XYZ file of C-alpha atoms in Angstrom:
344
model
C -58.597 104.402 39.994
C -58.709 100.460 40.462
C -57.899 98.722 37.317
C -59.433 95.999 35.622
C -56.842 92.353 36.173
C -57.504 91.066 32.315
C -57.074 86.891 33.184
C -54.561 85.759 30.786
C -55.202 82.666 30.088
C -52.639 79.233 29.790
C -50.962 78.300 26.341
C -52.977 75.026 25.423
C -50.353 72.281 25.354
C -48.928 70.960 21.915
C -50.652 67.646 20.771
C -48.396 64.348 19.680
C -46.519 64.468 17.390
C -48.092 62.076 14.815
C -45.419 59.482 13.726
C -43.859 59.623 9.851
C -45.489 57.955 7.846
C -43.720 55.164 6.231
C -43.350 51.391 6.648
C -43.178 50.535 10.611
C -39.905 49.406 11.269
C -38.724 46.079 11.222
C -38.065 44.050 13.934
C -34.642 42.482 15.405
C -33.702 39.969 12.794
C -32.981 36.482 14.867
C -30.586 33.764 14.044
C -31.765 31.336 11.632
C -29.727 27.875 10.837
C -30.004 27.486 7.330
C -30.775 24.212 5.952
C -28.421 23.494 3.014
C -25.304 24.931 5.466
C -25.662 20.606 7.053
C -25.923 19.002 3.998
C -22.401 21.537 3.003
C -21.418 20.235 6.994
C -22.203 16.757 6.737
C -19.887 16.327 2.831
C -16.882 18.419 4.719
C -16.983 15.622 7.873
C -16.700 12.970 5.454
C -14.575 13.815 3.390
C -11.344 12.366 5.115
C -13.915 9.351 4.409
C -13.947 9.538 0.508
C -10.244 10.611 -0.017
C -9.804 7.099 1.878
C -11.537 5.057 -0.183
C -10.673 6.761 -3.300
C -7.118 5.733 -2.148
C -7.679 2.587 -2.020
C -9.799 2.489 -5.470
C -6.941 3.991 -6.585
C -3.499 1.527 -5.337
C -6.103 -1.558 -5.396
C -3.300 -3.902 -6.664
C -0.398 -2.793 -3.915
C -2.896 -3.511 -1.353
C -4.595 -6.832 -2.658
C -0.806 -8.235 -2.742
C 0.522 -6.882 0.837
C -2.241 -8.671 2.230
C -1.748 -11.861 0.951
C 1.620 -12.045 1.324
C 0.925 -10.400 5.425
C -1.860 -13.944 5.396
C 0.885 -16.096 5.298
C 3.046 -14.580 7.557
C 3.463 -15.807 11.321
C 0.265 -13.447 12.859
C 2.264 -13.286 16.485
C 5.208 -11.636 14.854
C 2.301 -9.245 13.542
C 0.240 -8.813 16.647
C 3.841 -7.535 17.876
C 3.813 -5.014 15.138
C 0.386 -3.497 15.394
C 1.230 -3.121 19.035
C 3.873 -1.284 17.441
C 2.200 1.376 15.539
C 0.113 2.413 17.939
C 3.050 3.658 20.563
C 3.530 5.505 17.509
C 0.478 7.380 17.746
C 1.456 7.463 21.332
C 4.808 9.447 20.909
C 4.062 11.373 18.166
C 1.456 13.001 20.767
C 4.346 12.964 23.350
C 6.268 15.097 21.138
C 2.880 17.603 20.702
C 3.411 18.518 23.589
C 6.920 18.339 24.509
C 6.824 21.383 22.329
C 4.185 23.540 23.595
C 4.121 24.863 26.934
C 0.616 24.636 27.597
C -1.147 21.658 28.535
C -3.447 20.026 25.855
C -6.246 17.308 26.366
C -3.794 13.830 27.009
C -6.691 11.563 25.061
C -8.283 15.077 22.219
C -4.447 15.033 20.969
C -3.181 11.252 20.742
C -6.694 11.693 18.836
C -5.625 13.612 16.758
C -2.159 12.622 16.532
C -4.250 8.910 14.995
C -6.657 11.348 12.866
C -3.246 13.140 11.799
C -2.016 10.016 9.950
C -4.790 9.544 7.435
C -4.611 13.848 6.532
C -0.902 13.179 5.337
C -2.855 10.331 2.572
C -3.633 13.412 0.936
C -1.023 16.173 1.236
C 2.571 15.057 1.026
C 5.198 15.587 3.627
C 3.885 15.707 6.693
C 1.721 18.766 6.302
C -2.395 16.977 6.988
C -0.207 15.941 9.928
C 0.685 19.554 10.389
C -2.538 20.866 8.812
C -4.750 18.748 11.188
C -2.092 19.894 14.231
C -2.784 23.442 13.545
C -5.989 23.253 14.060
C -6.283 20.936 16.880
C -4.119 23.546 18.732
C -6.146 26.312 17.253
C -9.047 25.279 18.342
C -7.611 24.555 22.280
C -6.940 28.957 22.086
C -2.863 28.554 21.043
C -2.784 31.875 19.361
C -1.556 30.916 15.616
C 2.285 32.447 15.724
C 3.105 30.377 18.678
C 0.983 27.452 16.845
C 3.207 27.659 14.260
C 6.022 27.867 16.182
C 5.516 24.427 17.848
C 4.824 22.905 14.208
C 8.296 24.200 14.249
C 10.076 22.857 17.334
C 8.568 19.238 16.089
C 9.669 18.613 13.151
C 13.565 20.529 14.223
C 13.543 18.329 17.086
C 11.762 14.902 15.123
C 14.758 16.449 13.060
C 18.170 16.097 15.037
C 17.253 12.476 17.016
C 16.541 10.293 14.165
C 20.374 11.635 12.705
C 21.647 11.347 16.005
C 19.885 7.833 16.188
C 21.440 5.816 12.666
C 24.643 7.292 13.389
C 24.503 5.986 16.292
C 23.338 3.126 14.143
C 25.671 3.181 11.656
C 28.577 3.612 14.733
C 27.847 -0.003 16.175
C 26.555 -1.723 13.106
C 29.347 -3.021 10.586
C 26.304 -3.118 7.338
C 27.565 0.575 6.884
C 30.199 -0.447 3.995
C 26.955 -1.570 2.641
C 25.365 1.377 2.044
C 27.820 2.937 0.719
C 27.458 1.357 -2.648
C 23.300 2.735 -3.247
C 25.020 6.568 -3.070
C 25.279 7.261 -6.684
C 28.925 8.432 -8.318
C 29.232 11.857 -9.838
C 29.108 15.033 -8.072
C 25.697 14.737 -6.895
C 26.130 16.569 -3.885
C 27.112 19.763 -5.932
C 23.863 20.384 -7.449
C 22.408 20.116 -4.174
C 24.396 22.311 -2.402
C 23.486 24.756 -4.866
C 20.053 24.270 -4.615
C 20.122 24.857 -0.675
C 22.247 27.780 -0.822
C 20.065 29.981 -3.602
C 17.133 29.115 -1.126
C 18.315 30.969 1.272
C 19.973 33.269 -0.637
C 16.244 34.136 -1.696
C 14.639 33.705 1.949
C 17.436 36.138 3.447
C 16.748 39.040 -0.105
C 12.763 38.110 0.728
C 13.180 38.730 4.538
C 15.592 42.032 4.614
C 14.217 43.846 1.182
C 10.126 42.937 2.240
C 8.988 44.446 5.417
C 5.350 42.577 5.333
C 7.227 39.224 4.930
C 10.049 40.200 7.652
C 7.646 41.055 10.348
C 5.612 37.820 10.728
C 8.656 35.940 10.508
C 10.689 37.533 12.941
C 7.326 37.666 15.478
C 6.893 33.853 14.590
C 10.914 33.534 15.324
C 9.822 35.600 18.784
C 7.395 33.307 19.926
C 9.281 29.749 19.139
C 12.026 31.044 20.502
C 10.404 32.535 23.197
C 8.264 29.094 23.680
C 11.306 27.141 23.457
C 12.406 28.827 26.153
C 9.642 27.780 28.192
C 9.658 24.033 27.468
C 13.368 23.048 27.999
C 12.939 25.044 31.538
C 10.280 22.427 32.703
C 11.801 18.486 32.735
C 8.894 16.718 31.398
C 8.927 18.856 28.481
C 11.789 17.949 27.782
C 11.577 14.280 27.908
C 8.555 14.695 26.011
C 10.086 16.154 23.474
C 13.555 14.387 22.369
C 12.012 11.911 24.285
C 9.435 11.435 21.379
C 11.676 11.898 19.189
C 13.689 9.200 19.828
C 11.944 6.842 20.754
C 9.035 7.577 17.419
C 12.273 5.679 14.815
C 12.939 2.868 16.328
C 9.014 2.028 16.735
C 8.683 2.441 13.093
C 11.634 0.316 12.406
C 10.442 -2.301 14.598
C 7.433 -2.058 12.876
C 9.358 -3.820 9.874
C 11.334 -6.153 12.111
C 8.104 -6.879 13.122
C 6.943 -7.632 9.884
C 10.462 -9.418 7.959
C 10.697 -11.554 10.738
C 6.880 -12.879 10.111
C 7.595 -12.687 6.782
C 11.278 -14.736 6.744
C 13.556 -12.252 5.554
C 16.315 -13.129 6.906
C 18.261 -10.472 8.182
C 20.029 -9.333 11.931
C 17.355 -6.696 13.590
C 19.781 -3.891 13.727
C 20.072 -4.201 10.034
C 17.023 -3.707 9.136
C 16.676 -0.838 11.317
C 19.662 0.448 10.359
C 18.223 0.186 6.706
C 14.508 2.074 7.590
C 16.385 5.203 9.058
C 18.729 5.443 6.592
C 15.994 5.351 3.114
C 14.031 7.255 5.680
C 16.048 9.913 6.149
C 18.072 9.606 2.606
C 14.597 10.599 0.346
C 12.212 11.632 3.846
C 11.976 14.632 1.950
C 10.347 14.192 -0.805
C 7.282 15.192 -1.830
C 5.371 11.711 -2.464
C 1.987 11.321 -0.668
C 1.825 7.874 1.561
C 6.015 7.710 1.536
C 6.503 6.126 -2.171
C 9.855 6.836 -2.491
C 10.304 5.792 1.503
C 9.000 2.703 -0.125
C 11.347 2.036 -3.088
C 14.215 2.876 -1.012
C 13.839 1.134 2.101
C 13.106 -1.917 -0.505
C 16.511 -0.822 -2.178
C 18.607 -0.888 0.950
C 17.975 -4.433 2.110
C 18.281 -6.010 -0.884
C 21.809 -4.692 -1.148
C 21.877 -5.679 2.715
C 21.178 -9.679 1.213
C 17.769 -9.689 1.055
C 15.947 -11.941 -0.913
C 13.918 -8.636 -3.379
C 10.808 -10.207 -3.495
C 10.835 -11.631 -0.255
C 12.004 -7.897 0.338
C 9.544 -6.520 -1.182
C 6.623 -8.103 0.298
C 7.977 -7.145 3.277
C 7.996 -3.702 3.123
C 4.297 -3.417 1.052
C 3.454 -5.878 4.855
C 4.700 -2.042 6.560
C 3.282 0.156 4.945
C -0.016 -2.480 4.914
C 0.163 -1.964 8.808
C 1.611 0.873 9.709
C -0.945 3.159 7.372
C -4.097 1.033 4.787
C -5.163 -0.378 8.518
C -5.302 2.645 9.933
C -6.542 4.812 7.427
C -10.428 3.740 7.497
C -10.696 4.171 11.142
C -8.474 7.712 11.263
C -10.382 9.130 8.616
C -13.387 8.375 10.908
C -11.547 9.580 13.335
C -11.021 13.029 11.562
C -14.736 13.067 10.597
C -15.267 12.537 14.495
C -12.997 16.016 15.598
C -14.465 17.872 12.766
C -18.563 17.561 13.896
C -17.248 17.464 17.219
C -15.751 21.101 16.808
C -12.680 20.219 18.083
C -10.868 20.546 15.045
């Protein structure tokens, strides 16, 4: 007997699921430049120029007196002093390059050192120049620890070579005996040594007891030692580091010699150089913007060597105008241009 085959109907396909109710998905966000960021960036770029203007207005009597004295000076010697001032930035750029194994662009490096001079009028003790250089090295891709170690090697080389040059002039110049009159009587080195010893003791305790302080300092020391070995393994870096460090105080003192000769200071050039080195070494660590403490000590030293007080003061003012005030506005503009070009 044949059984009827009952056809089995295939299941109907499921209807498509309807999208869930709700707002449609948001399109991917696009990067939109905020118009409000442009004025802020413009203010940051022009801030060095504004600070330079405020500084000039605050010390207007000093600037006007120095300009009046320089107007009656010998222009030939002033041009020679201006040329030596330009060599100061070249020497600083050489020392910066010599303190780092990486190759830096020479033009931007020289421009950064020119702009660093304007920054020194805002932050004391050379911190402005170090801050500009640190931003410049970071923009070139140098890690933070190696950039900081480079600044430390730069400062160490300058301090060591300046001391050696001062000792050489003390040994060769007979006027060194007059410097003893400038040292105040009394146990002055004892408090200074106590303060230095206390600072070293506190730093040692912090490095020993506090691990969050010890780790970055240890890494910084390792980076500094590694870069110092790499730098001193290349003769061109050694020449740039130590040769530039020795040239910087001599070039700066040469500018003072030119200004003093133009004003008729009446001292031999070796005494003027010795006065500049001694005054800068004695009070160079005083945190005063623009080197005001160094200027006061320099006038005092020149007078002790036999210069007329009025001429000595005019010489120091002229040196400050020629070395700092004339390049101040161009340096601030260069700093602003480097910020706008994202080189810092």
